[in-house]
Structure formats: structure tokens, C-alpha cells
């Protein structure tokens, strides 16, 4: 595509509305006789990913994406993360009562194939078997009748008398009458190369591409995805299905909402899969989420799990929930796995999610029709709020095992960041919308956290947190611009605090020879008393002098606060930050903290009512059209 043509497409899409939607998105699809629920995949989308997440082989073998060839005497099984069929989830949430597993075998002499299952405790049992002496198709069948609380199914292969080739593995069931259209919405901001590769991953799988009716790339940045060669290479592959939209930076909330806005206007029956730009995409996950959503008893939000991008065999968490009274999201559902290598362990027990983050999550059309669009809170907690609101209106969320994407590890992100503004402000907004927050308890909790930050000499973090509370106290009007001014204020004001600046570890702003490393001892048993003691010692300067070095793993407030000048490793492991005791600044921030939290305690009940009353307007199409700069479609004359 030449430059002038690209510019014309960009200008058209910048003011795109549903009238420009792909033709395939505008109608439901007649279903095939059998619906593919998942396919047998034997190797991942990247060399960084272990093949054993897909199939485990003993002996010599050759792998391709959907082909596994075993040498004589070798064996293999798919009791692996992507190889398993999540039987308990399909039995609990869908209309599926029986599955067929079909495959094509290339048998040199003799082979054994087993369909195997587990229960909630992981005990193995054989469901169906076949001894095969001729090449050709093979089908095994299993009822979904004993998996409500846990368990999965998988395949086992033995190349007994000679080589064995396994291809075209499909788990299928009787299809419904119609298959819903589905679109993917990818939100991006100055991660052009990452986004281009995510779009290319969707184009790499013909079956997945055929199942997608539209892909919306919502670009809110200045480093444009459309200028990347990889993106331009795959544009023709999508044909009419790809839509590229440019708009102001309205955060993840604004980017993902644009996808929901466009798709729901084009077809009120179409589902939307929201997908981050900076993931390593497993295209098979799209097929599995879409199949599950088409078979649920009631409309259901279906989310993918998150594997760590830097540690690709590790699962972030099996399912998440939110603790509103504690202003905490991302909390592990009881019995769910967290930070676990999926090469060593599988999730047997079914765990039910409270919500699913939007690294990849399918939103049914009925949800958008009933509850409207997301709240314009820019960044963080937007996915949490939408999941809670959906559940309050009768729509559950299922986080589907064995369907995942790889996303940047949260462990590598430093807590002391401008994002803390949005996390603080938005946690108060979402808590206010969906529960009756206890003003006294919330104020005490925030005072405790801010005190810990003060004694740890994180003055910029205290400022950023207070900014979030102060803007919450402004009421719903703080959301009128979609977050653009708030972002600028949160980022720029942190420059006044030197400890928020990251320095190269090799050239910190102190002499390296003066740094003495100090390791932390165990966590104190009487935490409140220790906090009071540390605060008094910090106030009067009764701290250890000199420059102290502290590793990221030891950077607890109760350790750092023993000193008055500390070089702390950043969580990203890419540099260090320098904290130094400043009594005048600490005093000013403490007085500000007391003032702000008194206001919060006094005004919270009224603010909760204000935010709740504003939801219909905030989530309306008209409000989002205003933020996007889209003219409302003309209403027909009476």
C-alpha cells in the first residue's frame, strides 16, 4: 500500500463508525455440523515457549504446529497446559454433554491411542482406547458427566511397532444453530512493533482468521502501528476484515471501549474479544474462547489466562477476584494456582473468577446491550469495574484454563510509578460504585499505607497516592476529559521527587565505593509497633547514616526505614533509585495526608452517591462519542 493510500485509509478510519464495519460482521453465521472446541497444537508461536506446554514426548520425535511424528518406541501425551481439554469448565458452564476427539494417523506398523481423564485430585482414568494398525482417521468419544468440581481430558500415544504421525487433532461437539460474529479489538499506545506482531499472529492461522469477522486496531499513540513493515505485510491477508482507527489517548478504557462501541453499533449480536497490544499471542486461544462463548448456557464473559512473558511456562493466576473493601484487585481466588510453572503442575480444581483482565477477554453482545459501555477511568480497574457490573446484571465471568496469552510479568514493574495515581483513584471510584465503603476503615487503611511509604522515604509515591485521593474527592467531574489531564499531572509532578528517578546501576548519583549492602531480616511480628518506632526514628534522625544498598527483594518499608540514605534496586532490574531522608518534605506530606484523609472520611458517603448517579451518563454512547470526537448518528425524522 503506498503512502497516499495509507493516509487515506487512516483518515477514513479516524472518523469510522459502524457504517464502515466489515460485511462479515453484520450477520450471524450458520454453524457447521460439528463445532471445533479446540485443536491439537504441538508447538508454540515462538521459540521462547517450551514445546512441553503443548505435548510431552519421550523418545525421538518431530513437531510442527499441528503435526507430531513419533519415532518407533516413542510416546507422547497432551496432559499439558495447552494440550488438556478443560472438561470441568465445559460441563459446568456450557450445553456440551459429549465430545469427540478426531485425528488423522499415519501408522507404520502399530500404535496405541488413549483418551484419558483426571478428577479434582488429579487421579488418572482411561476413558477410551484404540489399537491402530492402519493409517487413516480415528475418533474417540467421551461424555462430559463427571467433572463438575474439577478434572480435564487429554490424549496419550504410543508408537509401538514403527513410526507414528498424528495430525488434524480436533475436539468437537454438536454445533448450535448459529455461530455469532466475533471481532477482536486491540488497544495500543506507542507499542507499534509489539502491536504489529500481535496482529500478524492473528493472520498466521487460517482457521482462526476465518473465524474472526473483524479486527479493530485502535491506535492512540504517535508511534503508529500502520507505519510498521510487519503490519503492512499482513494487511492484505485480512482483506476487508481489518479496521485501523486513530484517536486521542484515552487509556486502555478508551481504546477497548472504542472496539465495543464500533462492534455493538455494527451488529447487536456480535461478541468482542478485547486484546492487549504487547502480548505474545497464541492464536489457538481465540478459537477456544470463541467456541466456549458459543456454547455457554447463558451469555458469559470468557477470559484467557495470563502466562508470564519473561518466564513463559509460569501462570500468573488461575482466576482472580476483587476485594472492594480493601481496594484490592488481582486477588487470587481460593485454591487457584498463582505464579506456578505449568510444566510441573496443572489446575485440576475448577475455580470461578470474579472478573477477567483485558489482556484477552471475550465480551458477549448481551452484556454491552444491557449494561452499556465501560466507565472512562483511563487506566487500571476499568476491566474490574466492567466485570463487577456485568455480574451484578447476571453475567458471570469464566477464566478458561488452557487458553492463554503471554503478558509482561507484573513482578518486573515497580510499585512506585505514575500508574499508582490511577490505581488509587480508580479503586475508590469502583469501590464507591459497587459496595458501601466503610469511610473509617478505608481512611485507616490508606493512612497505614501512606505511613509505610513515608518512613521508607518514598515521598513521590506518597504524593502520587494523595493525588489519586484528591482527584477522587472532586467527584465524577474528574472523568469528563477521559483522563488526559490526569495522566499529564500524575507524570509531570513526580519529577519534583528525586527518588522517583531511575539511574543506571553502574553510575548512581553517589560514589559506588560508599555503598554498603544491607540485607533484611525476617518480617517483624508486631508490625504496628515497628511502624511507630520507625516513624519516630525517622523523624528525629535516629537512623543509620551512610549510603546503604538494598536489593529489590529486601526493599520492605521496615528495612529501608532503618537508614537515611538508600540505593534501592528498581523492580525492573534495569537500574536503581536513591532515597534520602527529608524531614521537611515528610512533615509537609504528613500534614497533607491527614487533611486529605479527614476529607475522605467525611465526604465518602456523599461521593458514593454522586458517582453512582453519574454512571448512566458516563457509560453512555453519547459520552464516549464526545470523548472520541464522533458526531452522533442522525436520528430519523418522526
Coordinates of C-alpha atoms in Angstrom, one line a residue:
X1 CA 0.0 0.0 0.0
X2 CA 1.6 3.4 -1.0
X3 CA 1.8 6.3 1.4
X4 CA -1.1 8.3 -0.1
X5 CA -3.4 5.3 0.1
X6 CA -2.3 4.6 3.7
X7 CA -3.1 8.2 4.6
X8 CA -6.5 8.0 3.0
X9 CA -7.3 4.8 4.9
X10 CA -6.1 6.4 8.2
X11 CA -8.3 9.5 7.7
X12 CA -11.3 7.4 6.9
X13 CA -10.8 5.1 9.9
X14 CA -10.2 8.1 12.2
X15 CA -13.8 9.0 11.8
X16 CA -15.0 5.5 11.3
X17 CA -18.4 4.4 12.7
X18 CA -20.4 1.2 12.4
X19 CA -21.4 2.0 8.8
X20 CA -17.9 1.1 7.8
X21 CA -17.9 -2.3 9.5
X22 CA -16.9 -5.3 7.5
X23 CA -19.7 -7.2 5.8
X24 CA -18.9 -10.4 7.6
X25 CA -19.6 -8.7 11.0
X26 CA -23.1 -7.7 10.1
X27 CA -24.9 -11.0 10.2
X28 CA -24.9 -14.3 12.2
X29 CA -23.3 -17.4 10.7
X30 CA -24.8 -20.7 10.0
X31 CA -22.9 -23.3 12.1
X32 CA -21.2 -26.4 10.7
X33 CA -22.5 -29.8 11.8
X34 CA -19.6 -30.1 14.4
X35 CA -18.1 -27.1 16.2
X36 CA -14.4 -27.3 16.9
X37 CA -13.8 -26.6 20.6
X38 CA -10.0 -26.8 20.4
X39 CA -7.3 -28.3 18.2
X40 CA -4.3 -30.4 18.9
X41 CA -1.3 -28.0 18.8
X42 CA 2.2 -29.4 19.3
X43 CA 4.4 -26.4 19.3
X44 CA 4.1 -22.7 20.3
X45 CA 4.1 -19.4 18.4
X46 CA 7.6 -18.6 19.5
X47 CA 10.9 -20.4 20.1
X48 CA 10.8 -18.8 23.6
X49 CA 7.9 -21.1 24.5
X50 CA 8.5 -24.6 25.7
X51 CA 7.0 -27.3 23.5
X52 CA 6.1 -29.2 26.7
X53 CA 3.3 -26.7 27.3
X54 CA 1.7 -28.4 24.3
X55 CA 2.7 -32.0 24.3
X56 CA 5.2 -34.1 26.3
X57 CA 7.3 -36.6 24.3
X58 CA 9.5 -39.4 25.4
X59 CA 11.8 -40.6 22.7
X60 CA 12.7 -39.1 19.3
X61 CA 10.0 -37.0 17.6
X62 CA 9.4 -34.2 15.1
X63 CA 7.0 -31.4 15.8
X64 CA 5.1 -29.0 13.7
X65 CA 2.3 -26.7 14.7
X66 CA -0.5 -29.3 14.1
X67 CA 1.6 -32.3 13.4
X68 CA 3.5 -34.7 15.7
X69 CA 5.6 -37.5 14.3
X70 CA 7.0 -40.1 16.8
X71 CA 9.8 -42.5 16.0
X72 CA 9.4 -46.2 16.8
X73 CA 9.3 -46.7 20.5
X74 CA 8.5 -43.1 21.4
X75 CA 5.4 -42.0 23.3
X76 CA 3.6 -38.7 23.9
X77 CA 0.8 -37.2 25.9
X78 CA -1.1 -33.9 25.9
X79 CA -1.6 -33.7 29.6
X80 CA 0.0 -30.3 29.3
X81 CA -1.2 -26.7 29.6
X82 CA -2.4 -26.2 26.0
X83 CA -2.9 -29.9 25.4
X84 CA -5.6 -30.5 28.0
X85 CA -9.3 -30.1 27.5
X86 CA -10.8 -28.3 30.4
X87 CA -13.7 -30.8 31.0
X88 CA -14.9 -29.4 34.3
X89 CA -15.4 -25.9 32.8
X90 CA -17.2 -27.2 29.7
X91 CA -19.5 -29.4 31.9
X92 CA -20.3 -26.6 34.4
X93 CA -20.9 -23.7 32.0
X94 CA -21.9 -25.0 28.6
X95 CA -24.5 -27.1 26.9
X96 CA -21.9 -29.7 25.8
X97 CA -22.6 -33.2 27.1
X98 CA -20.3 -35.2 24.9
X99 CA -17.1 -34.5 22.9
X100 CA -15.4 -36.3 20.1
X101 CA -11.7 -36.3 19.6
X102 CA -10.8 -36.9 15.9
X103 CA -7.4 -37.2 14.3
X104 CA -5.6 -38.5 11.3
X105 CA -2.9 -41.1 12.0
X106 CA 0.0 -42.2 9.8
X107 CA 0.8 -45.6 11.2
X108 CA 3.9 -47.6 10.0
X109 CA 3.0 -50.8 11.9
X110 CA 1.1 -50.5 15.2
X111 CA 0.1 -47.7 17.6
X112 CA -1.9 -47.2 20.8
X113 CA -4.1 -44.2 21.4
X114 CA -5.8 -43.4 24.7
X115 CA -8.3 -40.8 25.8
X116 CA -7.6 -40.1 29.4
X117 CA -9.2 -38.0 32.2
X118 CA -8.4 -36.7 35.6
X119 CA -10.6 -35.8 38.6
X120 CA -10.3 -32.9 41.1
X121 CA -7.4 -34.7 42.8
X122 CA -5.5 -35.4 39.6
X123 CA -6.2 -39.1 39.6
X124 CA -5.8 -40.6 36.1
X125 CA -8.5 -42.8 34.4
X126 CA -8.8 -44.1 30.9
X127 CA -12.0 -43.1 29.0
X128 CA -11.5 -44.7 25.6
X129 CA -8.7 -46.6 23.8
X130 CA -7.8 -47.7 20.3
X131 CA -5.1 -50.0 18.9
X132 CA -4.4 -48.9 15.4
X133 CA -2.6 -50.9 12.6
X134 CA -3.7 -48.8 9.6
X135 CA -3.3 -45.2 8.6
X136 CA -6.4 -43.0 8.5
X137 CA -8.8 -41.1 10.6
X138 CA -9.6 -42.1 14.2
X139 CA -12.3 -40.8 16.5
X140 CA -12.7 -41.3 20.3
X141 CA -15.7 -40.2 22.3
X142 CA -16.2 -39.1 25.8
X143 CA -19.2 -38.0 27.8
X144 CA -18.9 -34.8 30.0
X145 CA -20.6 -36.2 33.1
X146 CA -18.1 -36.5 36.0
X147 CA -16.2 -33.2 36.1
X148 CA -18.3 -30.6 37.9
X149 CA -15.7 -29.7 40.5
X150 CA -12.6 -30.5 38.6
X151 CA -10.8 -32.6 36.1
X152 CA -9.6 -32.5 32.5
X153 CA -9.1 -34.8 29.5
X154 CA -6.1 -35.5 27.2
X155 CA -4.6 -37.9 24.7
X156 CA -1.8 -40.4 25.0
X157 CA 0.1 -42.0 22.1
X158 CA 2.5 -44.9 21.8
X159 CA 4.4 -45.7 18.6
X160 CA 4.7 -49.4 19.2
X161 CA 5.7 -51.1 16.0
X162 CA 7.0 -48.3 14.0
X163 CA 6.8 -44.5 13.4
X164 CA 3.5 -42.7 14.2
X165 CA 2.3 -39.5 12.7
X166 CA -0.5 -37.5 14.4
X167 CA -2.3 -34.7 12.6
X168 CA -5.6 -32.7 12.5
X169 CA -6.5 -33.4 16.1
X170 CA -9.8 -31.7 16.9
X171 CA -12.1 -31.7 19.9
X172 CA -15.6 -31.2 18.6
X173 CA -19.3 -31.2 19.7
X174 CA -22.6 -30.8 18.0
X175 CA -22.9 -27.2 17.0
X176 CA -25.7 -24.8 17.8
X177 CA -27.9 -23.5 15.0
X178 CA -25.9 -20.3 14.5
X179 CA -22.5 -19.0 15.4
X180 CA -22.2 -15.4 16.5
X181 CA -20.0 -13.0 14.6
X182 CA -16.9 -12.1 16.6
X183 CA -14.5 -9.2 16.4
X184 CA -11.2 -8.5 18.1
X185 CA -10.3 -5.1 19.4
X186 CA -6.7 -4.3 20.1
X187 CA -5.9 -1.1 22.0
X188 CA -2.4 0.3 21.6
X189 CA -0.3 3.3 22.7
X190 CA 3.2 3.7 21.3
X191 CA 3.9 -0.1 21.2
X192 CA 3.8 -0.2 17.5
X193 CA 6.2 -3.1 16.9
X194 CA 4.5 -5.2 19.6
X195 CA 1.1 -4.5 18.2
X196 CA 2.1 -5.2 14.6
X197 CA 3.3 -8.7 15.7
X198 CA 0.1 -9.3 17.6
X199 CA -1.9 -8.5 14.5
X200 CA 0.4 -10.7 12.4
X201 CA -0.1 -13.6 14.8
X202 CA -3.9 -13.5 14.2
X203 CA -3.2 -13.5 10.4
X204 CA -0.9 -16.5 10.8
X205 CA -3.6 -19.1 11.4
X206 CA -6.1 -19.6 8.6
X207 CA -8.7 -21.3 10.8
X208 CA -8.6 -18.5 13.4
X209 CA -8.6 -15.9 10.7
X210 CA -11.7 -17.4 9.1
X211 CA -13.5 -17.4 12.5
X212 CA -12.8 -13.7 13.0
X213 CA -15.2 -11.3 11.4
X214 CA -13.3 -8.1 12.1
X215 CA -10.1 -6.8 13.8
X216 CA -10.1 -3.2 15.1
X217 CA -6.7 -1.7 15.9
X218 CA -7.3 1.3 18.0
X219 CA -4.1 3.4 17.9
X220 CA -3.9 6.2 20.5
X221 CA -0.2 6.9 20.1
X222 CA 2.3 8.8 18.0
X223 CA 4.5 5.9 17.0
X224 CA 1.9 4.5 14.6
X225 CA 1.3 0.8 14.1
X226 CA 0.3 1.3 10.4
X227 CA 3.9 2.5 9.7
X228 CA 5.5 -0.8 10.7
X229 CA 6.5 -3.1 7.9
X230 CA 5.2 -6.1 9.7
X231 CA 1.7 -4.6 9.9
X232 CA 1.7 -3.6 6.3
X233 CA 2.8 -7.1 5.3
X234 CA -0.3 -8.7 6.8
X235 CA -2.9 -6.0 5.9
X236 CA -3.8 -7.8 2.6
X237 CA -4.2 -11.1 4.5
X238 CA -7.2 -9.7 6.4
X239 CA -8.9 -8.4 3.3
X240 CA -12.0 -6.4 4.4
X241 CA -11.8 -7.5 8.0
X242 CA -9.2 -5.1 9.3
X243 CA -10.0 -1.6 10.6
X244 CA -7.4 0.9 11.8
X245 CA -8.7 3.7 14.0
X246 CA -6.7 6.7 15.4
X247 CA -7.9 8.6 18.3
X248 CA -6.7 10.7 21.3
X249 CA -5.0 8.8 24.1
X250 CA -7.9 7.8 26.4
X251 CA -6.1 4.9 28.0
X252 CA -7.0 1.3 28.0
X253 CA -10.6 2.2 28.9
X254 CA -10.9 4.5 25.9
X255 CA -9.2 2.1 23.5
X256 CA -11.1 -1.0 24.4
X257 CA -14.3 0.8 24.6
X258 CA -13.9 2.0 21.1
X259 CA -13.9 -1.6 20.0
X260 CA -17.1 -2.3 22.0
X261 CA -18.6 0.9 20.6
X262 CA -17.9 0.1 17.0
X263 CA -18.9 -3.6 17.1
X264 CA -22.1 -3.1 19.0
X265 CA -23.2 -0.4 16.5
X266 CA -22.5 -2.7 13.6
X267 CA -24.2 -5.8 15.0
X268 CA -26.1 -6.1 18.3
X269 CA -25.4 -9.9 18.2
X270 CA -21.6 -9.7 17.8
X271 CA -19.2 -10.6 20.5
X272 CA -15.9 -8.7 21.1
X273 CA -12.6 -10.1 22.2
X274 CA -10.5 -7.4 23.8
X275 CA -6.8 -8.0 23.4
X276 CA -3.7 -6.2 24.7
X277 CA -1.1 -4.9 22.1
X278 CA 2.0 -6.1 23.9
X279 CA 1.2 -9.8 24.4
X280 CA 2.7 -12.8 22.7
X281 CA -0.5 -14.1 21.1
X282 CA -1.4 -17.8 20.9
X283 CA -4.0 -17.7 18.1
X284 CA -5.5 -21.0 19.3
X285 CA -6.7 -19.1 22.4
X286 CA -9.0 -17.0 20.2
X287 CA -10.6 -20.2 18.8
X288 CA -11.1 -21.7 22.2
X289 CA -12.7 -18.5 23.8
X290 CA -15.0 -18.1 20.8
X291 CA -16.1 -21.7 20.9
X292 CA -16.8 -21.6 24.6
X293 CA -18.8 -18.4 24.3
X294 CA -21.0 -20.0 21.6
X295 CA -21.8 -23.0 23.8
X296 CA -22.5 -21.4 27.2
X297 CA -25.9 -21.8 28.7
X298 CA -26.2 -18.1 29.3
X299 CA -24.1 -15.2 27.9
X300 CA -20.8 -15.3 29.6
X301 CA -17.6 -13.2 29.7
X302 CA -14.8 -15.6 28.8
X303 CA -11.3 -14.7 29.7
X304 CA -7.9 -16.1 28.8
X305 CA -5.3 -16.8 31.5
X306 CA -2.0 -14.9 31.6
X307 CA 1.3 -16.6 31.3
X308 CA 4.5 -14.6 32.0
X309 CA 6.3 -13.2 29.0
X310 CA 9.8 -13.4 30.6
X311 CA 9.1 -16.8 32.3
X312 CA 6.8 -18.3 29.6
X313 CA 5.9 -21.5 31.4
X314 CA 4.6 -19.7 34.5
X315 CA 1.0 -18.9 35.1
X316 CA 0.1 -15.6 36.7
X317 CA -3.1 -16.8 38.4
X318 CA -5.8 -19.4 37.7
X319 CA -8.6 -16.9 38.4
X320 CA -8.9 -13.5 40.1
X321 CA -11.4 -11.7 42.2
X322 CA -11.6 -8.2 43.8
X323 CA -11.8 -7.2 47.5
X324 CA -13.6 -3.9 47.2
X325 CA -13.5 -3.0 50.9
X326 CA -9.7 -3.4 50.8
X327 CA -9.4 -1.6 47.5
X328 CA -7.6 -4.6 46.1
X329 CA -8.0 -6.2 42.7
X330 CA -6.0 -9.1 41.2
X331 CA -6.6 -11.2 44.3
X332 CA -6.3 -15.0 43.9
X333 CA -9.5 -17.0 44.0
X334 CA -9.1 -19.6 46.8
X335 CA -7.5 -22.9 45.5
X336 CA -6.4 -21.2 42.3
X337 CA -2.8 -21.6 41.2
X338 CA -0.6 -18.5 41.3
X339 CA 2.9 -17.9 39.9
X340 CA 3.2 -21.6 39.1
X341 CA 5.2 -23.4 36.4
X342 CA 2.7 -25.2 34.2
X343 CA 5.4 -27.6 33.2
X344 CA 5.2 -29.0 36.7
X345 CA 1.6 -28.7 37.7
X346 CA -1.9 -28.4 36.2
X347 CA -5.1 -26.8 37.6
X348 CA -7.4 -29.7 38.3
X349 CA -9.9 -27.9 40.5
X350 CA -12.4 -25.7 38.8
X351 CA -12.0 -22.1 40.2
X352 CA -14.6 -19.5 39.4
X353 CA -13.4 -16.0 38.6
X354 CA -14.8 -12.7 39.8
X355 CA -13.6 -10.9 36.7
X356 CA -11.0 -11.3 33.9
X357 CA -8.4 -8.7 33.0
X358 CA -8.4 -7.5 29.4
X359 CA -5.1 -8.9 28.3
X360 CA -7.5 -11.1 26.3
X361 CA -11.2 -11.4 27.2
X362 CA -14.4 -12.0 25.3
X363 CA -17.4 -9.8 26.0
X364 CA -20.8 -11.1 24.8
X365 CA -23.1 -8.8 22.9
X366 CA -25.8 -9.1 25.5
X367 CA -23.5 -7.6 28.2
X368 CA -22.9 -4.4 26.2
X369 CA -26.6 -4.2 25.3
X370 CA -27.7 -4.4 28.9
X371 CA -25.0 -2.6 31.0
X372 CA -23.6 -0.2 28.4
X373 CA -20.0 0.8 27.9
X374 CA -17.1 1.0 30.4
X375 CA -16.6 3.9 32.7
X376 CA -14.0 6.4 31.3
X377 CA -11.4 5.9 34.1
X378 CA -8.5 5.8 31.6
X379 CA -6.2 3.1 33.1
X380 CA -6.4 0.3 35.7
X381 CA -9.6 -1.0 37.3
X382 CA -11.7 -0.5 34.1
X383 CA -11.8 -4.2 33.4
X384 CA -12.5 -4.9 37.1
X385 CA -15.4 -2.4 37.1
X386 CA -16.9 -3.8 33.9
X387 CA -16.7 -7.4 35.2
X388 CA -18.4 -6.5 38.5
X389 CA -21.1 -4.5 36.8
X390 CA -21.7 -7.4 34.4
X391 CA -22.1 -9.9 37.3
X392 CA -24.5 -7.5 39.1
X393 CA -26.6 -7.7 36.0
X394 CA -26.5 -11.6 35.9
X395 CA -23.5 -12.2 33.6
X396 CA -20.7 -14.4 35.1
X397 CA -17.1 -14.5 34.0
X398 CA -15.2 -17.7 33.3
X399 CA -11.4 -17.7 33.1
X400 CA -10.8 -20.6 30.8
X401 CA -7.8 -22.8 31.5
X402 CA -5.7 -24.0 28.6
X403 CA -6.5 -20.7 26.8
X404 CA -3.9 -18.1 27.4
X405 CA -1.6 -15.3 26.1
X406 CA 1.8 -14.3 27.4
X407 CA 1.9 -10.8 29.0
X408 CA 4.7 -8.8 30.7
X409 CA 5.4 -10.1 34.2
X410 CA 3.9 -7.8 36.9
X411 CA 6.8 -8.7 39.2
X412 CA 9.1 -6.6 37.0
X413 CA 7.0 -3.4 37.3
X414 CA 7.9 -1.0 40.2
X415 CA 5.1 -0.1 42.5
X416 CA 6.5 3.5 42.8
X417 CA 5.2 4.7 39.4
X418 CA 2.7 7.2 38.0
X419 CA 0.2 4.4 37.5
X420 CA -0.3 4.4 41.3
X421 CA -2.4 7.6 40.8
X422 CA -4.9 5.7 38.6
X423 CA -4.8 2.6 40.8
X424 CA -5.6 4.7 43.9
X425 CA -8.2 7.0 42.3
X426 CA -10.0 4.2 40.4
X427 CA -10.0 1.8 43.3
X428 CA -12.0 4.3 45.2
X429 CA -14.3 5.0 42.3
X430 CA -15.0 1.3 41.6
X431 CA -15.5 0.6 45.3
X432 CA -17.9 3.5 45.6
X433 CA -19.9 2.2 42.6
X434 CA -20.3 -1.3 43.7
X435 CA -20.2 -1.5 47.5
X436 CA -20.8 0.7 50.6
X437 CA -17.3 1.6 51.6
X438 CA -16.6 2.0 55.3
X439 CA -15.1 5.5 55.4
X440 CA -13.4 5.0 58.7
X441 CA -11.8 1.7 57.7
X442 CA -10.7 3.0 54.3
X443 CA -9.1 6.1 55.9
X444 CA -7.3 3.9 58.4
X445 CA -6.1 1.6 55.7
X446 CA -4.8 4.4 53.5
X447 CA -3.1 6.1 56.4
X448 CA -1.3 2.9 57.3
X449 CA -0.1 2.5 53.7
X450 CA 1.0 6.2 53.3
X451 CA 2.8 6.0 56.6
X452 CA 4.8 3.0 55.5
X453 CA 5.7 4.9 52.3
X454 CA 6.8 8.0 54.3
X455 CA 9.1 6.1 56.6
X456 CA 10.5 4.3 53.6
X457 CA 11.4 7.8 52.1
X458 CA 9.1 7.3 49.1
X459 CA 7.9 10.8 49.1
X460 CA 7.0 10.9 45.4
X461 CA 4.8 7.7 45.9
X462 CA 3.0 9.4 48.8
X463 CA 2.4 12.5 46.6
X464 CA 1.1 10.3 43.7
X465 CA -1.2 8.4 46.0
X466 CA -2.6 11.6 47.5
X467 CA -3.1 13.0 44.1
X468 CA -5.4 10.0 43.4
X469 CA -7.4 10.5 46.5
X470 CA -7.7 14.3 46.0
X471 CA -9.0 13.8 42.5
X472 CA -11.5 11.2 43.7
X473 CA -12.7 13.8 46.1
X474 CA -13.5 16.1 43.1
X475 CA -16.4 13.8 42.2
X476 CA -17.5 12.5 38.8
X477 CA -16.4 15.7 37.0
X478 CA -12.8 14.5 37.2
X479 CA -13.7 11.9 34.5
X480 CA -15.0 14.5 32.0
X481 CA -11.9 14.5 29.8
X482 CA -11.3 10.8 29.8
X483 CA -8.1 11.1 31.8
X484 CA -5.8 13.1 29.5
X485 CA -5.1 15.9 32.0
X486 CA -4.9 13.5 34.9
X487 CA -2.2 11.5 33.1
X488 CA -0.1 14.6 32.4
X489 CA -0.4 15.8 36.0
X490 CA 0.4 12.4 37.5
X491 CA 3.5 12.0 35.4
X492 CA 4.9 15.6 35.5
X493 CA 4.6 16.2 39.2
X494 CA 6.7 13.2 40.1
X495 CA 9.7 14.9 38.7
X496 CA 9.8 17.0 41.8
X497 CA 10.8 14.0 43.8
X498 CA 14.3 12.8 43.2
X499 CA 13.7 9.2 44.4
X500 CA 11.3 8.6 41.6
X501 CA 14.1 8.9 39.0
X502 CA 15.8 5.7 37.9
X503 CA 19.6 5.8 37.4
X504 CA 21.9 3.2 35.8
X505 CA 23.2 0.8 38.4
X506 CA 26.7 1.3 37.2
X507 CA 26.6 5.1 37.6
X508 CA 24.4 6.0 40.5
X509 CA 24.4 9.6 41.8
X510 CA 26.5 8.5 44.7
X511 CA 30.0 7.0 44.8
X512 CA 29.8 3.3 44.3
X513 CA 32.5 2.7 46.8
X514 CA 30.4 4.4 49.6
X515 CA 27.5 2.0 49.2
X516 CA 27.3 -0.7 51.8
X517 CA 24.8 -3.6 51.1
X518 CA 22.5 -4.4 54.0
X519 CA 20.2 -7.5 53.8
X520 CA 16.8 -7.6 55.5
X521 CA 16.0 -9.8 58.4
X522 CA 12.6 -11.5 58.9
X523 CA 9.3 -9.6 58.8
X524 CA 8.5 -8.1 62.2
X525 CA 5.8 -9.8 64.3
X526 CA 4.4 -6.6 65.8
X527 CA 4.1 -4.6 62.7
X528 CA 2.2 -1.5 64.0
X529 CA 4.7 -1.1 66.9
X530 CA 7.6 -1.3 64.5
X531 CA 5.9 1.2 62.2
X532 CA 5.5 3.7 65.0
X533 CA 9.1 3.1 66.1
X534 CA 10.5 3.6 62.6
X535 CA 8.4 6.8 62.2
X536 CA 9.8 8.3 65.4
X537 CA 13.4 7.3 64.5
X538 CA 13.0 8.8 61.0
X539 CA 11.5 12.0 62.5
X540 CA 14.4 12.5 64.9
X541 CA 17.1 11.3 62.6
X542 CA 17.9 8.2 64.7
X543 CA 18.8 6.2 61.7
X544 CA 22.0 4.5 60.4
X545 CA 24.0 7.1 58.4
X546 CA 26.0 6.5 55.3
X547 CA 24.8 5.2 51.9
X548 CA 23.1 1.8 52.1
X549 CA 22.4 -0.5 49.2
X550 CA 19.2 -2.6 49.3
X551 CA 18.2 -5.2 46.7
X552 CA 14.7 -5.3 45.3
X553 CA 13.8 -8.4 47.3
X554 CA 14.8 -6.7 50.6
X555 CA 13.1 -3.3 49.9
X556 CA 10.4 -3.6 52.6
X557 CA 9.5 -0.4 54.4
X558 CA 10.5 -1.9 57.8
X559 CA 14.1 -2.5 56.4
X560 CA 14.6 0.6 54.3
X561 CA 13.4 2.9 57.1
X562 CA 16.4 1.9 59.3
X563 CA 18.6 4.1 57.1
X564 CA 18.6 7.7 55.9
X565 CA 20.2 7.3 52.5
X566 CA 19.4 4.2 50.5
X567 CA 20.2 3.0 46.9
X568 CA 17.3 0.6 46.1
X569 CA 17.2 -1.7 43.0
X570 CA 14.3 -0.9 40.8
X571 CA 11.8 -3.8 40.3
X572 CA 12.6 -3.8 36.5
X573 CA 16.2 -4.7 37.4
X574 CA 17.2 -2.1 34.9
X575 CA 18.6 0.5 37.3
X576 CA 18.4 1.9 40.9
X577 CA 16.6 4.6 42.8
X578 CA 18.1 6.8 45.5
X579 CA 16.0 7.6 48.6
X580 CA 17.2 10.1 51.2
X581 CA 15.5 11.3 54.4
X582 CA 14.0 14.7 54.1
X583 CA 12.2 15.7 57.4
X584 CA 10.7 18.9 56.0
X585 CA 9.2 17.1 53.0
X586 CA 8.0 14.3 55.2
X587 CA 6.3 16.8 57.5
X588 CA 4.6 18.5 54.7
X589 CA 3.3 15.3 53.2
X590 CA 2.1 14.0 56.6
X591 CA 0.0 17.2 57.1
X592 CA -1.4 16.8 53.6
X593 CA -2.2 13.2 54.3
X594 CA -4.1 14.0 57.5
X595 CA -6.1 16.7 55.7
X596 CA -6.9 14.6 52.7
X597 CA -8.0 11.5 54.7
X598 CA -10.1 13.7 57.0
X599 CA -11.9 14.9 54.0
X600 CA -12.3 11.4 52.6
X601 CA -13.7 10.1 55.9
X602 CA -16.2 13.0 56.0
X603 CA -17.2 13.1 52.3
X604 CA -17.1 9.5 51.2
X605 CA -20.8 8.7 51.7
X606 CA -21.9 11.6 49.6
X607 CA -19.3 10.9 46.9
X608 CA -20.5 7.4 46.6
X609 CA -24.0 8.6 45.8
X610 CA -22.6 11.1 43.3
X611 CA -20.5 8.5 41.4
X612 CA -23.4 6.0 41.3
X613 CA -25.8 8.7 39.9
X614 CA -23.3 9.6 37.2
X615 CA -22.8 6.0 35.8
X616 CA -25.6 6.1 33.2
X617 CA -24.2 9.3 31.7
X618 CA -20.5 8.3 32.0
X619 CA -21.1 4.9 30.2
X620 CA -23.4 6.2 27.6
X621 CA -22.6 6.1 23.9
X622 CA -23.1 9.9 23.7
X623 CA -20.4 10.5 26.3
X624 CA -17.9 8.2 24.5
X625 CA -18.8 9.9 21.2
X626 CA -18.0 13.2 22.8
X627 CA -14.6 11.9 24.0
X628 CA -13.8 10.4 20.6
X629 CA -14.9 13.4 18.7
X630 CA -17.5 11.4 16.8
X631 CA -20.7 13.1 15.7
X632 CA -23.8 11.2 17.0
X633 CA -25.6 9.4 14.2
X634 CA -28.6 11.5 13.0
X635 CA -31.9 10.3 14.4
X636 CA -34.6 9.7 11.8
X637 CA -37.3 12.3 11.4
X638 CA -40.7 11.5 13.1

